[in-house]
Coordinates of C-alpha atoms in Angstrom, one line a residue:
X2 CA -38.8 193.4 180.3
X3 CA -39.4 189.7 179.9
X4 CA -42.1 188.1 181.9
X5 CA -41.2 185.2 184.2
X6 CA -42.0 181.7 183.1
X7 CA -40.7 178.3 184.0
X8 CA -37.3 177.3 182.6
X9 CA -37.4 174.5 180.0
X10 CA -36.0 171.3 181.5
X11 CA -33.0 169.5 180.1
X12 CA -34.5 167.1 177.5
X13 CA -31.9 164.5 176.7
X14 CA -31.0 161.6 179.0
X15 CA -29.4 158.3 178.1
X16 CA -30.2 155.0 179.7
X17 CA -28.3 153.4 182.5
X18 CA -26.5 150.9 180.2
X19 CA -25.1 153.6 178.0
X20 CA -24.0 155.6 181.0
X21 CA -22.1 152.5 182.2
X22 CA -20.7 152.1 178.8
X23 CA -19.4 155.6 178.8
X24 CA -17.7 155.0 182.2
X25 CA -16.2 151.8 181.0
X26 CA -14.9 153.4 177.8
X27 CA -13.4 156.3 179.8
X28 CA -11.6 153.9 182.1
X29 CA -10.0 152.2 179.2
X30 CA -8.6 155.4 177.7
X31 CA -5.2 156.4 179.0
X32 CA -3.0 159.4 178.2
X33 CA 0.2 158.9 176.2
X34 CA 3.4 159.8 177.9
X35 CA 4.1 163.6 178.1
X36 CA 5.7 164.9 175.0
X37 CA 9.2 166.2 175.6
X38 CA 9.7 169.9 175.7
X39 CA 9.6 171.2 172.2
X40 CA 10.7 174.3 170.4
X41 CA 8.0 173.8 167.7
X42 CA 5.7 176.8 167.0
X43 CA 2.5 176.9 169.0
X44 CA -0.8 176.3 167.2
X45 CA -4.2 177.4 168.5
X46 CA -6.5 174.4 168.8
X47 CA -9.7 173.1 170.3
X48 CA -9.2 169.8 172.1
X49 CA -12.3 167.7 172.9
X50 CA -12.4 164.5 174.8
X51 CA -14.2 161.2 174.5
X52 CA -16.0 161.4 177.8
X53 CA -12.9 162.3 179.7
X54 CA -14.0 165.9 180.5
X55 CA -12.5 169.4 180.7
X56 CA -9.9 168.6 183.4
X57 CA -8.5 165.6 181.5
X58 CA -8.3 167.5 178.3
X59 CA -6.4 170.3 180.0
X60 CA -4.0 167.8 181.6
X61 CA -3.4 166.2 178.2
X62 CA -2.6 169.6 176.6
X63 CA -0.1 170.4 179.4
X64 CA 1.4 167.0 179.2
X65 CA 2.0 167.6 175.5
X66 CA 3.8 170.9 176.2
X67 CA 0.9 173.1 175.5
X68 CA -1.1 175.8 177.4
X69 CA -4.8 176.0 178.1
X70 CA -6.6 179.2 177.0
X71 CA -10.2 178.5 178.2
X72 CA -12.4 175.7 179.4
X73 CA -15.2 174.6 177.0
X74 CA -17.6 172.5 179.0
X75 CA -20.1 172.3 176.2
X76 CA -17.7 170.2 174.2
X77 CA -16.0 168.5 177.1
X78 CA -12.7 170.1 176.3
X79 CA -10.6 173.3 176.1
X80 CA -9.2 175.9 173.7
X81 CA -5.4 175.7 173.9
X82 CA -2.1 176.2 172.2
X83 CA -0.2 173.1 171.3
X84 CA 3.3 172.7 169.8
X85 CA 2.8 172.0 166.1
X86 CA 2.8 168.3 165.5
X87 CA 2.0 167.4 169.1
X88 CA 0.2 164.1 169.5
X89 CA -2.5 163.4 172.2
X90 CA -4.0 160.1 173.3
X91 CA -6.8 158.5 171.3
X92 CA -9.3 159.8 173.9
X93 CA -8.8 163.4 172.6
X94 CA -9.6 165.0 169.3
X95 CA -7.7 168.1 168.1
X96 CA -9.1 170.7 165.7
X97 CA -6.9 173.6 164.8
X98 CA -8.3 177.1 165.2
X99 CA -7.3 179.8 162.7
X100 CA -8.7 183.2 162.0
X101 CA -11.1 184.0 159.2
X102 CA -10.4 187.3 157.5
X103 CA -12.5 189.4 155.2
X104 CA -11.7 190.3 151.6
X105 CA -14.2 192.8 150.3
X106 CA -15.2 193.5 146.8
X107 CA -18.1 195.5 145.4
X108 CA -20.8 193.9 143.3
X109 CA -24.3 195.0 142.2
X110 CA -26.9 193.6 144.5
X111 CA -29.9 191.6 143.4
X112 CA -32.7 193.7 142.0
X113 CA -36.2 193.2 143.1
X114 CA -39.0 194.7 145.2
X115 CA -38.3 194.8 148.9
X116 CA -40.2 192.2 151.0
X117 CA -41.4 192.7 154.5
X118 CA -40.9 189.5 156.5
X119 CA -44.3 189.7 158.1
X120 CA -46.0 190.1 154.8
X121 CA -44.0 187.2 153.3
X122 CA -45.2 185.0 156.2
X123 CA -48.8 186.1 156.0
X124 CA -48.8 187.9 159.3
X125 CA -50.9 191.0 160.1
X126 CA -49.7 194.1 161.9
X127 CA -47.2 193.7 164.7
X128 CA -48.9 193.0 168.0
X129 CA -46.0 192.3 170.4
X130 CA -45.6 188.7 169.5
X131 CA -42.9 186.8 171.3
X132 CA -43.2 188.6 174.6
X133 CA -41.5 186.8 177.4
X134 CA -39.1 184.9 175.1
X135 CA -35.4 185.5 174.8
X136 CA -33.6 184.9 171.5
X137 CA -29.8 184.7 171.4
X138 CA -28.3 186.1 168.2
X139 CA -24.8 184.7 167.9
X140 CA -23.4 187.0 165.2
X141 CA -21.5 190.2 164.5
X142 CA -23.3 192.2 167.2
X143 CA -26.5 194.2 167.4
X144 CA -26.4 198.0 167.0
X145 CA -28.0 200.4 169.4
X146 CA -31.1 201.5 167.5
X147 CA -34.7 202.5 168.3
X148 CA -35.7 199.5 166.1
X149 CA -34.3 197.1 168.6
X150 CA -35.0 198.5 172.1
X151 CA -35.0 195.3 174.0
X152 CA -31.4 194.0 173.8
X153 CA -28.9 192.6 176.3
X154 CA -25.3 192.3 175.2
X155 CA -22.5 189.7 175.7
X156 CA -19.1 190.2 173.9
X157 CA -17.2 187.0 173.4
X158 CA -14.4 188.7 171.4
X159 CA -11.2 190.2 172.7
X160 CA -11.8 193.5 170.9
X161 CA -13.1 196.7 172.3
X162 CA -15.4 198.8 170.1
X163 CA -17.1 201.2 172.6
X164 CA -20.6 202.1 171.6
X165 CA -20.3 200.7 168.0
X166 CA -21.9 197.3 168.7
X167 CA -22.1 196.1 165.1
X168 CA -19.7 197.9 162.8
X169 CA -20.1 195.1 160.2
X170 CA -23.9 195.1 160.1
X171 CA -25.0 191.5 159.8
X172 CA -26.1 190.7 163.3
X173 CA -28.3 193.8 163.4
X174 CA -30.1 192.8 160.2
X175 CA -30.7 189.3 161.6
X176 CA -32.0 190.6 164.9
X177 CA -34.3 193.0 163.0
X178 CA -35.9 190.1 161.2
X179 CA -36.5 188.3 164.5
X180 CA -37.6 191.2 166.8
X181 CA -37.5 194.6 165.1
X182 CA -40.4 196.8 166.3
X183 CA -40.8 198.8 163.1
X184 CA -40.2 202.1 164.9
X185 CA -39.9 204.0 161.6
X186 CA -42.2 201.8 159.5
X187 CA -44.4 199.2 161.0
X188 CA -44.4 197.4 157.7
X189 CA -40.9 196.3 158.5
X190 CA -41.4 195.0 162.0
X191 CA -39.9 191.6 162.8
X192 CA -41.7 188.2 163.3
X193 CA -41.5 188.5 167.1
X194 CA -41.3 192.2 168.0
X195 CA -42.0 191.5 171.7
X196 CA -39.0 189.1 172.1
X197 CA -35.9 190.0 174.0
X198 CA -32.6 189.8 172.1
X199 CA -29.5 188.5 173.7
X200 CA -26.7 189.9 171.5
X201 CA -23.8 187.5 171.6
X202 CA -21.0 189.1 169.6
X203 CA -18.4 186.7 168.2
X204 CA -16.8 188.8 165.5
X205 CA -14.6 191.9 165.3
X206 CA -15.3 195.1 163.5
X207 CA -14.4 193.5 160.1
X208 CA -16.7 190.6 160.6
X209 CA -13.8 188.2 161.2
X210 CA -14.1 185.4 163.7
X211 CA -12.9 181.8 164.4
X212 CA -14.1 178.6 165.9
X213 CA -12.8 179.3 169.4
X214 CA -14.6 182.6 169.6
X215 CA -17.9 181.1 168.4
X216 CA -17.6 178.4 171.0
X217 CA -16.9 180.9 173.7
X218 CA -20.1 182.7 172.7
X219 CA -22.0 179.5 173.0
X220 CA -20.5 178.9 176.4
X221 CA -21.7 182.3 177.5
X222 CA -25.3 181.3 176.5
X223 CA -24.9 178.0 178.4
X224 CA -23.6 179.7 181.5
X225 CA -26.5 182.2 181.4
X226 CA -29.0 179.4 181.1
X227 CA -27.5 177.3 183.9
X228 CA -27.5 180.3 186.2
X229 CA -31.1 181.2 185.3
X230 CA -32.8 178.9 187.7
X231 CA -36.2 179.9 186.3
X232 CA -35.4 183.5 185.9
X233 CA -36.8 184.4 182.5
X234 CA -34.7 187.5 182.4
X235 CA -31.7 185.2 182.0
X236 CA -33.0 182.1 180.4
X237 CA -32.4 181.7 176.6
X238 CA -35.2 180.0 174.7
X239 CA -34.1 180.2 171.1
X240 CA -30.6 180.6 169.6
X241 CA -30.0 181.9 166.0
X242 CA -26.6 181.0 164.5
X243 CA -26.6 182.1 160.9
X244 CA -23.3 180.4 160.2
X245 CA -22.2 177.7 157.8
X246 CA -18.7 176.2 158.6
X247 CA -18.2 173.6 155.9
X248 CA -16.5 171.3 158.5
X249 CA -15.8 167.9 157.0
X250 CA -16.1 166.2 160.4
X251 CA -19.2 164.0 161.1
X252 CA -21.6 166.0 163.3
X253 CA -21.1 163.5 166.1
X254 CA -17.5 164.8 166.6
X255 CA -17.6 168.3 165.1
X256 CA -17.0 170.7 168.1
X257 CA -19.5 173.3 166.8
X258 CA -22.2 170.7 166.4
X259 CA -21.5 169.2 169.8
X260 CA -21.8 172.5 171.5
X261 CA -25.1 173.3 169.7
X262 CA -26.5 169.8 170.6
X263 CA -25.7 170.5 174.3
X264 CA -27.6 173.8 174.1
X265 CA -30.5 171.9 172.6
X266 CA -30.3 169.5 175.5
X267 CA -30.6 172.4 177.8
X268 CA -33.9 173.3 176.3
X269 CA -32.8 175.9 173.7
X270 CA -34.3 175.8 170.2
X271 CA -31.2 176.1 167.9
X272 CA -31.9 177.4 164.4
X273 CA -29.2 177.2 161.7
X274 CA -29.1 177.6 157.9
X275 CA -28.5 175.1 155.1
X276 CA -25.9 177.5 153.6
X277 CA -25.9 179.1 150.2
X278 CA -24.0 176.5 148.2
X279 CA -27.1 175.4 146.1
X280 CA -28.5 174.4 143.8
X281 CA -26.6 171.1 143.7
X282 CA -27.9 168.2 145.8
X283 CA -25.9 167.5 149.0
X284 CA -24.9 171.1 149.5
X285 CA -26.1 171.5 153.1
X286 CA -23.2 172.6 155.3
X287 CA -22.3 172.0 159.0
X288 CA -23.9 172.7 161.5
X289 CA -27.0 172.6 159.3
X290 CA -26.2 168.9 158.7
X291 CA -26.8 168.0 162.4
X292 CA -30.0 166.0 162.6
X293 CA -30.8 167.4 166.1
X294 CA -30.9 171.1 165.1
X295 CA -33.6 173.0 163.2
X296 CA -32.1 173.6 159.7
X297 CA -33.7 176.2 157.4
X298 CA -33.4 176.8 153.7
X299 CA -34.6 179.9 151.8
X300 CA -37.9 180.5 150.1
X301 CA -38.6 182.9 147.3
X302 CA -42.2 184.2 147.6
X303 CA -41.8 186.2 144.4
X304 CA -43.3 189.1 146.3
X305 CA -46.9 187.8 145.8
X306 CA -49.4 186.6 148.3
X307 CA -50.1 183.5 146.2
X308 CA -48.2 180.6 147.6
X309 CA -48.6 178.5 144.5
X310 CA -45.7 180.3 142.8
X311 CA -43.3 180.0 145.8
X312 CA -40.0 178.2 145.1
X313 CA -36.6 177.6 146.6
X314 CA -34.0 180.0 145.2
X315 CA -30.9 178.6 143.5
X316 CA -28.5 179.6 146.2
X317 CA -30.3 177.7 149.0
X318 CA -28.4 174.6 150.1
X319 CA -30.0 171.3 149.2
X320 CA -30.1 167.9 150.9
X321 CA -29.4 165.3 151.8
X322 CA -26.7 166.5 154.2
X323 CA -23.5 164.5 154.7
X324 CA -24.0 161.0 156.1
X325 CA -27.5 160.8 154.5
X326 CA -29.1 163.1 157.0
X327 CA -32.5 164.4 155.7
X328 CA -32.2 168.2 155.4
X329 CA -33.4 171.0 155.3
X330 CA -36.2 170.7 157.9
X331 CA -38.2 173.4 156.2
X332 CA -37.7 176.7 154.2
X333 CA -38.8 180.3 155.0
X334 CA -38.8 183.6 153.2
X335 CA -35.2 184.6 152.4
X336 CA -35.2 186.7 149.2
X337 CA -35.1 190.5 149.3
X338 CA -36.1 190.8 152.9
X339 CA -36.1 194.2 154.5
X340 CA -34.6 194.6 158.0
X341 CA -32.8 197.0 160.3
X342 CA -29.6 198.6 159.0
X343 CA -26.7 199.2 161.4
X344 CA -25.8 202.9 160.9
X345 CA -22.4 203.4 159.3
X346 CA -21.7 199.7 159.1
X347 CA -19.8 198.0 156.3
X348 CA -23.0 196.6 154.9
X349 CA -24.7 200.0 154.8
X350 CA -21.8 201.9 153.3
X351 CA -20.6 199.4 150.7
X352 CA -24.0 198.6 149.4
X353 CA -26.0 201.8 149.2
X354 CA -28.3 200.4 146.5
X355 CA -29.8 198.1 149.2
X356 CA -31.1 201.0 151.3
X357 CA -34.8 201.1 152.0
X358 CA -35.6 204.5 153.5
X359 CA -33.3 205.8 156.2
X360 CA -33.2 202.9 158.6
X361 CA -33.7 199.7 156.7
X362 CA -31.8 197.5 154.3
X363 CA -32.6 194.7 151.8
X364 CA -30.9 191.3 151.7
X365 CA -31.3 187.7 150.6
X366 CA -29.9 184.5 152.0
X367 CA -30.5 181.4 154.1
X368 CA -29.3 183.3 157.2
X369 CA -32.3 185.6 157.0
X370 CA -34.6 182.7 156.4
X371 CA -33.1 181.2 159.5
X372 CA -33.8 184.4 161.4
X373 CA -37.5 184.2 160.3
X374 CA -37.8 180.7 161.7
X375 CA -36.1 181.8 165.0
X376 CA -38.8 184.5 165.2
X377 CA -41.5 182.0 164.6
X378 CA -40.1 179.7 167.3
X379 CA -40.2 182.6 169.7
X380 CA -43.8 183.4 168.9
X381 CA -44.8 179.7 169.4
X382 CA -43.0 179.6 172.7
X383 CA -44.6 182.8 173.9
X384 CA -47.9 181.0 173.9
X385 CA -46.7 177.6 175.0
X386 CA -43.5 178.1 177.0
X387 CA -43.4 174.4 178.2
X388 CA -42.7 173.1 174.7
X389 CA -39.4 171.3 174.2
X390 CA -37.1 172.1 171.3
X391 CA -38.1 168.8 169.7
X392 CA -41.8 169.7 169.9
X393 CA -41.2 173.2 168.4
X394 CA -39.2 171.6 165.5
X395 CA -41.7 168.9 164.9
X396 CA -44.7 171.3 165.0
X397 CA -43.2 173.8 162.6
X398 CA -42.4 171.0 160.2
X399 CA -45.9 169.4 160.6
X400 CA -47.7 172.7 159.8
X401 CA -45.5 173.7 156.8
X402 CA -47.3 174.3 153.5
X403 CA -46.3 172.9 150.1
X404 CA -46.5 174.1 146.5
X405 CA -45.6 172.7 143.1
X406 CA -41.9 173.8 143.4
X407 CA -41.6 172.7 147.0
X408 CA -42.4 169.0 146.5
X409 CA -38.8 167.8 146.6
X410 CA -37.8 167.2 150.2
X411 CA -34.2 167.6 149.3
X412 CA -34.9 171.2 148.4
X413 CA -37.6 172.3 150.8
X414 CA -37.8 169.6 153.5
X415 CA -41.3 169.5 155.0
X416 CA -42.2 172.6 153.1
X417 CA -42.5 176.3 153.8
X418 CA -43.0 177.9 157.2
X419 CA -46.7 178.6 158.0
X420 CA -46.7 180.4 161.3
X421 CA -50.4 181.1 161.1
X422 CA -51.2 177.4 160.9
X423 CA -48.7 176.6 163.6
X424 CA -50.3 179.0 166.0
X425 CA -53.8 177.8 165.1
X426 CA -53.2 174.0 165.6
X427 CA -52.6 171.8 168.6
X428 CA -48.9 171.1 169.4
X429 CA -48.0 167.6 170.5
X430 CA -45.1 167.7 172.9
X431 CA -42.4 165.1 172.5
X432 CA -41.2 162.9 175.4
X433 CA -37.5 162.8 176.1
X434 CA -35.8 160.0 174.3
X435 CA -35.3 156.7 176.2
X436 CA -32.4 154.9 174.6
X437 CA -33.2 151.8 176.6
X438 CA -36.8 151.4 175.2
X439 CA -36.7 149.9 171.7
X440 CA -39.7 148.3 170.2
X441 CA -41.0 145.5 172.5
X442 CA -40.3 142.7 170.0
X443 CA -36.6 143.3 170.1
X444 CA -36.1 144.5 173.7
X445 CA -34.1 141.5 174.8
X446 CA -31.8 141.6 171.8
X447 CA -31.3 145.3 172.2
X448 CA -30.1 144.9 175.8
X449 CA -27.8 142.1 174.6
X450 CA -26.4 144.5 172.1
X451 CA -25.7 147.1 174.8
X452 CA -24.3 144.5 177.2
X453 CA -21.8 143.4 174.5
X454 CA -20.7 147.0 174.1
X455 CA -20.0 147.2 177.8
X456 CA -17.5 144.3 177.7
X457 CA -16.6 145.5 175.0
X458 CA -17.2 142.6 172.6
X459 CA -17.5 144.0 169.1
X460 CA -18.3 140.7 167.4
X461 CA -21.1 139.9 169.9
X462 CA -22.4 143.5 169.5
X463 CA -22.4 143.3 165.7
X464 CA -24.1 139.9 165.8
X465 CA -26.8 141.2 168.2
X466 CA -27.3 144.2 166.0
X467 CA -27.7 142.1 162.8
X468 CA -30.3 140.0 164.6
X469 CA -32.4 143.0 165.4
X470 CA -35.4 143.7 163.1
X471 CA -35.6 146.6 160.7
X472 CA -38.0 148.5 162.9
X473 CA -35.4 148.5 165.7
X474 CA -32.7 149.5 163.3
X475 CA -34.8 152.5 162.3
X476 CA -35.6 153.3 166.0
X477 CA -31.9 153.2 167.0
X478 CA -30.8 155.3 164.1
X479 CA -33.4 158.0 164.9
X480 CA -32.5 157.9 168.6
X481 CA -28.8 158.6 168.0
X482 CA -29.7 162.3 168.1
X483 CA -31.3 161.7 171.4
X484 CA -28.1 160.6 173.2
X485 CA -26.3 163.0 175.5
X486 CA -23.2 164.6 174.1
X487 CA -21.0 162.4 176.3
X488 CA -22.6 159.2 175.1
X489 CA -22.5 160.2 171.5
X490 CA -18.8 161.1 171.8
X491 CA -18.1 157.7 173.4
X492 CA -20.0 155.9 170.7
X493 CA -18.3 157.7 167.9
X494 CA -14.9 156.9 169.4
X495 CA -15.6 153.3 170.5
X496 CA -17.7 152.0 167.7
X497 CA -15.8 153.6 164.8
X498 CA -12.3 153.6 166.2
X499 CA -11.6 150.4 164.2
X500 CA -13.4 148.3 161.7
X501 CA -15.9 145.8 163.3
X502 CA -14.3 142.6 162.1
X503 CA -16.9 139.9 161.4
X504 CA -15.8 136.7 159.7
X505 CA -18.4 137.0 157.0
X506 CA -18.2 140.8 156.6
X507 CA -21.6 141.2 158.2
X508 CA -20.1 143.5 160.9
X509 CA -18.8 145.8 158.3
X510 CA -22.3 146.0 156.8
X511 CA -23.6 147.0 160.3
X512 CA -21.0 149.7 160.5
X513 CA -21.6 151.0 157.0
X514 CA -25.3 150.9 156.8
X515 CA -27.2 151.5 159.9
X516 CA -25.9 153.5 162.8
X517 CA -26.9 157.2 163.0
X518 CA -29.3 156.7 160.1
X519 CA -26.4 157.0 157.6
X520 CA -22.9 155.7 156.7
X521 CA -21.0 158.0 159.0
X522 CA -18.9 155.2 160.4
X523 CA -18.0 153.7 157.0
X524 CA -15.1 156.1 156.6
X525 CA -12.8 155.2 159.5
X526 CA -12.7 158.2 161.9
X527 CA -10.2 156.1 163.9
X528 CA -9.2 157.9 167.0
X529 CA -5.6 156.8 166.8
X530 CA -5.4 157.5 163.0
X531 CA -7.4 160.7 162.8
X532 CA -6.4 162.5 166.0
X533 CA -2.8 161.4 166.6
X534 CA -1.6 161.0 163.0
X535 CA -3.7 162.9 160.5
X536 CA -4.0 166.1 162.5
X537 CA -0.2 166.3 162.8
X538 CA 0.5 165.0 159.3
X539 CA 0.5 166.6 155.9
X540 CA -2.4 164.4 154.8
X541 CA -4.7 166.2 157.2
X542 CA -3.3 169.7 157.2
X543 CA -3.1 169.8 153.4
X544 CA -6.7 168.8 152.9
X545 CA -9.1 171.4 151.9
X546 CA -12.2 172.2 153.8
X547 CA -15.2 172.7 151.6
X548 CA -15.8 176.2 150.5
X549 CA -18.4 177.3 153.0
X550 CA -20.2 180.4 154.0
X551 CA -21.0 182.3 157.1
X552 CA -24.7 182.6 157.7
X553 CA -25.2 180.4 154.7
X554 CA -25.7 183.3 152.3
X555 CA -24.3 183.6 148.9
X556 CA -23.2 187.2 149.4
X557 CA -23.3 189.5 152.4
X558 CA -22.6 193.2 152.0
X559 CA -21.0 192.3 148.7
X560 CA -18.1 190.8 150.6
X561 CA -16.4 187.4 150.9
X562 CA -14.5 185.7 153.6
X563 CA -11.0 185.2 152.4
X564 CA -9.7 181.7 152.0
X565 CA -8.3 181.1 155.4
X566 CA -7.4 178.1 157.5
X567 CA -9.4 176.5 160.3
X568 CA -8.6 173.1 161.7
X569 CA -5.4 173.1 159.6
X570 CA -7.7 173.2 156.6
X571 CA -9.8 175.8 154.8
X572 CA -13.1 177.4 155.5
X573 CA -12.3 178.9 152.1
X574 CA -14.4 181.8 150.9
X575 CA -16.6 181.5 154.1
X576 CA -19.1 184.2 154.1
X577 CA -21.4 186.0 156.5
X578 CA -24.7 186.0 154.9
X579 CA -26.7 187.2 152.2
X580 CA -27.0 186.1 148.6
X581 CA -27.3 189.7 147.6
X582 CA -27.7 193.2 149.0
X583 CA -29.2 196.0 147.1

């Protein structure tokens, strides 16, 4: 059982001016007239609102002739069915939800000596690390096995599978890296064997899932946390989502990123992979591109204790992420790791060459590196439960080690995870962000900038922004991630809904160069154009989503996600993890 410790407080609060701005923006948004009854086929969608909230999103769906399936408070919206081609008001964004299906083929797994994750990280024999910490594994499920005795289960899918909790096998492998106890072989214990696993199953027996199901799984974690009220048996401290969606949306308005940001704001350390689309630069995929989250790439230790020869394998996604976001945050062991096999699973039966003894399996990929960092976060929090997610992320980055092949921040971020150093050094907690407190030299101009947004007076806001110094520009960009979900939604809609028209073009320069530490607003994500027009039009539905991969791994169980549609586009060849098995 988990020991009781204080719940982590919510970390992110916006200043009063931004809150007023949010209210003003919401008041200006009005629904379009209800769409006449339509015989058009219904399409499953996720509808999010720009500060309007769940009830308003539901009303908008019904006004357009649709039906609401479930409330999604984390993203301020709903899952629903809408008539194909239905148009909602600019205050709402619509992302189509379509199933992902699995197309399996057999390949020979990567050869190489199996690697115990604790050995790869320089850890000694398992000693119950992570006790009192709960790690949510949002994945394909976690099998009943003596290797993982401390598991609570939530099923977000609509399927019934009896006692077969992970017929696919991926989630069990991930959970084993985090908290396996090494029942059959102590050498293969996980990073935090004392941690409690919250199994949040979001895939059916074939490993297939979709956006709505994943969001429902995240909602279940949020509901559990909000009900915890300091009860550590319920409170979730770390969330491992070994998934790479390939969404083309800016992280500020991507529903998956929004939901994860909200969990971070609730005090949950959210750990995600870069994806396995390397080695090209700019190959980090969503949600790993979100600057708030802790994004992990893979490390090849070459099965030696000498860190000097460590490198980033070719499959690991490289930065920078879209919009110029610096990723990954760090890398961790992710090649030929040994973890728990789900008995009789797809992974175990289709890739017998990956077997290690009777109870373990071998796999590579950024999903498993992600799991290693989730375990490390659990160990850190077990000793210092008061730490905020920002502090955990900053400390793991600050204590990472480097090597000759890890110097490029686009490949390895801050370097490779060094849990020993992290545990042996002082952690500096990070205060919640105060968006109303820029550098003193520009405090007056900053508040003038916010006041102009309240009017709203875009020209005055742009002029005030340009007058701010470079230090304040950098401060504001870094603080974007500190906004609440509602404020960031409002800002994304209000500030990029149309071009900021300055007579000399200077406003366009503001839009294109500074906000959110990147050029996310340079491409017009206009609410009226993107939501109302492109979603319903061929120009949006015909566009291809980037080929992306579940769990950010190049191969998992020698299987590939079939090219399938999500958001009226493609998460083509999306894959649950592992660059190789066997």
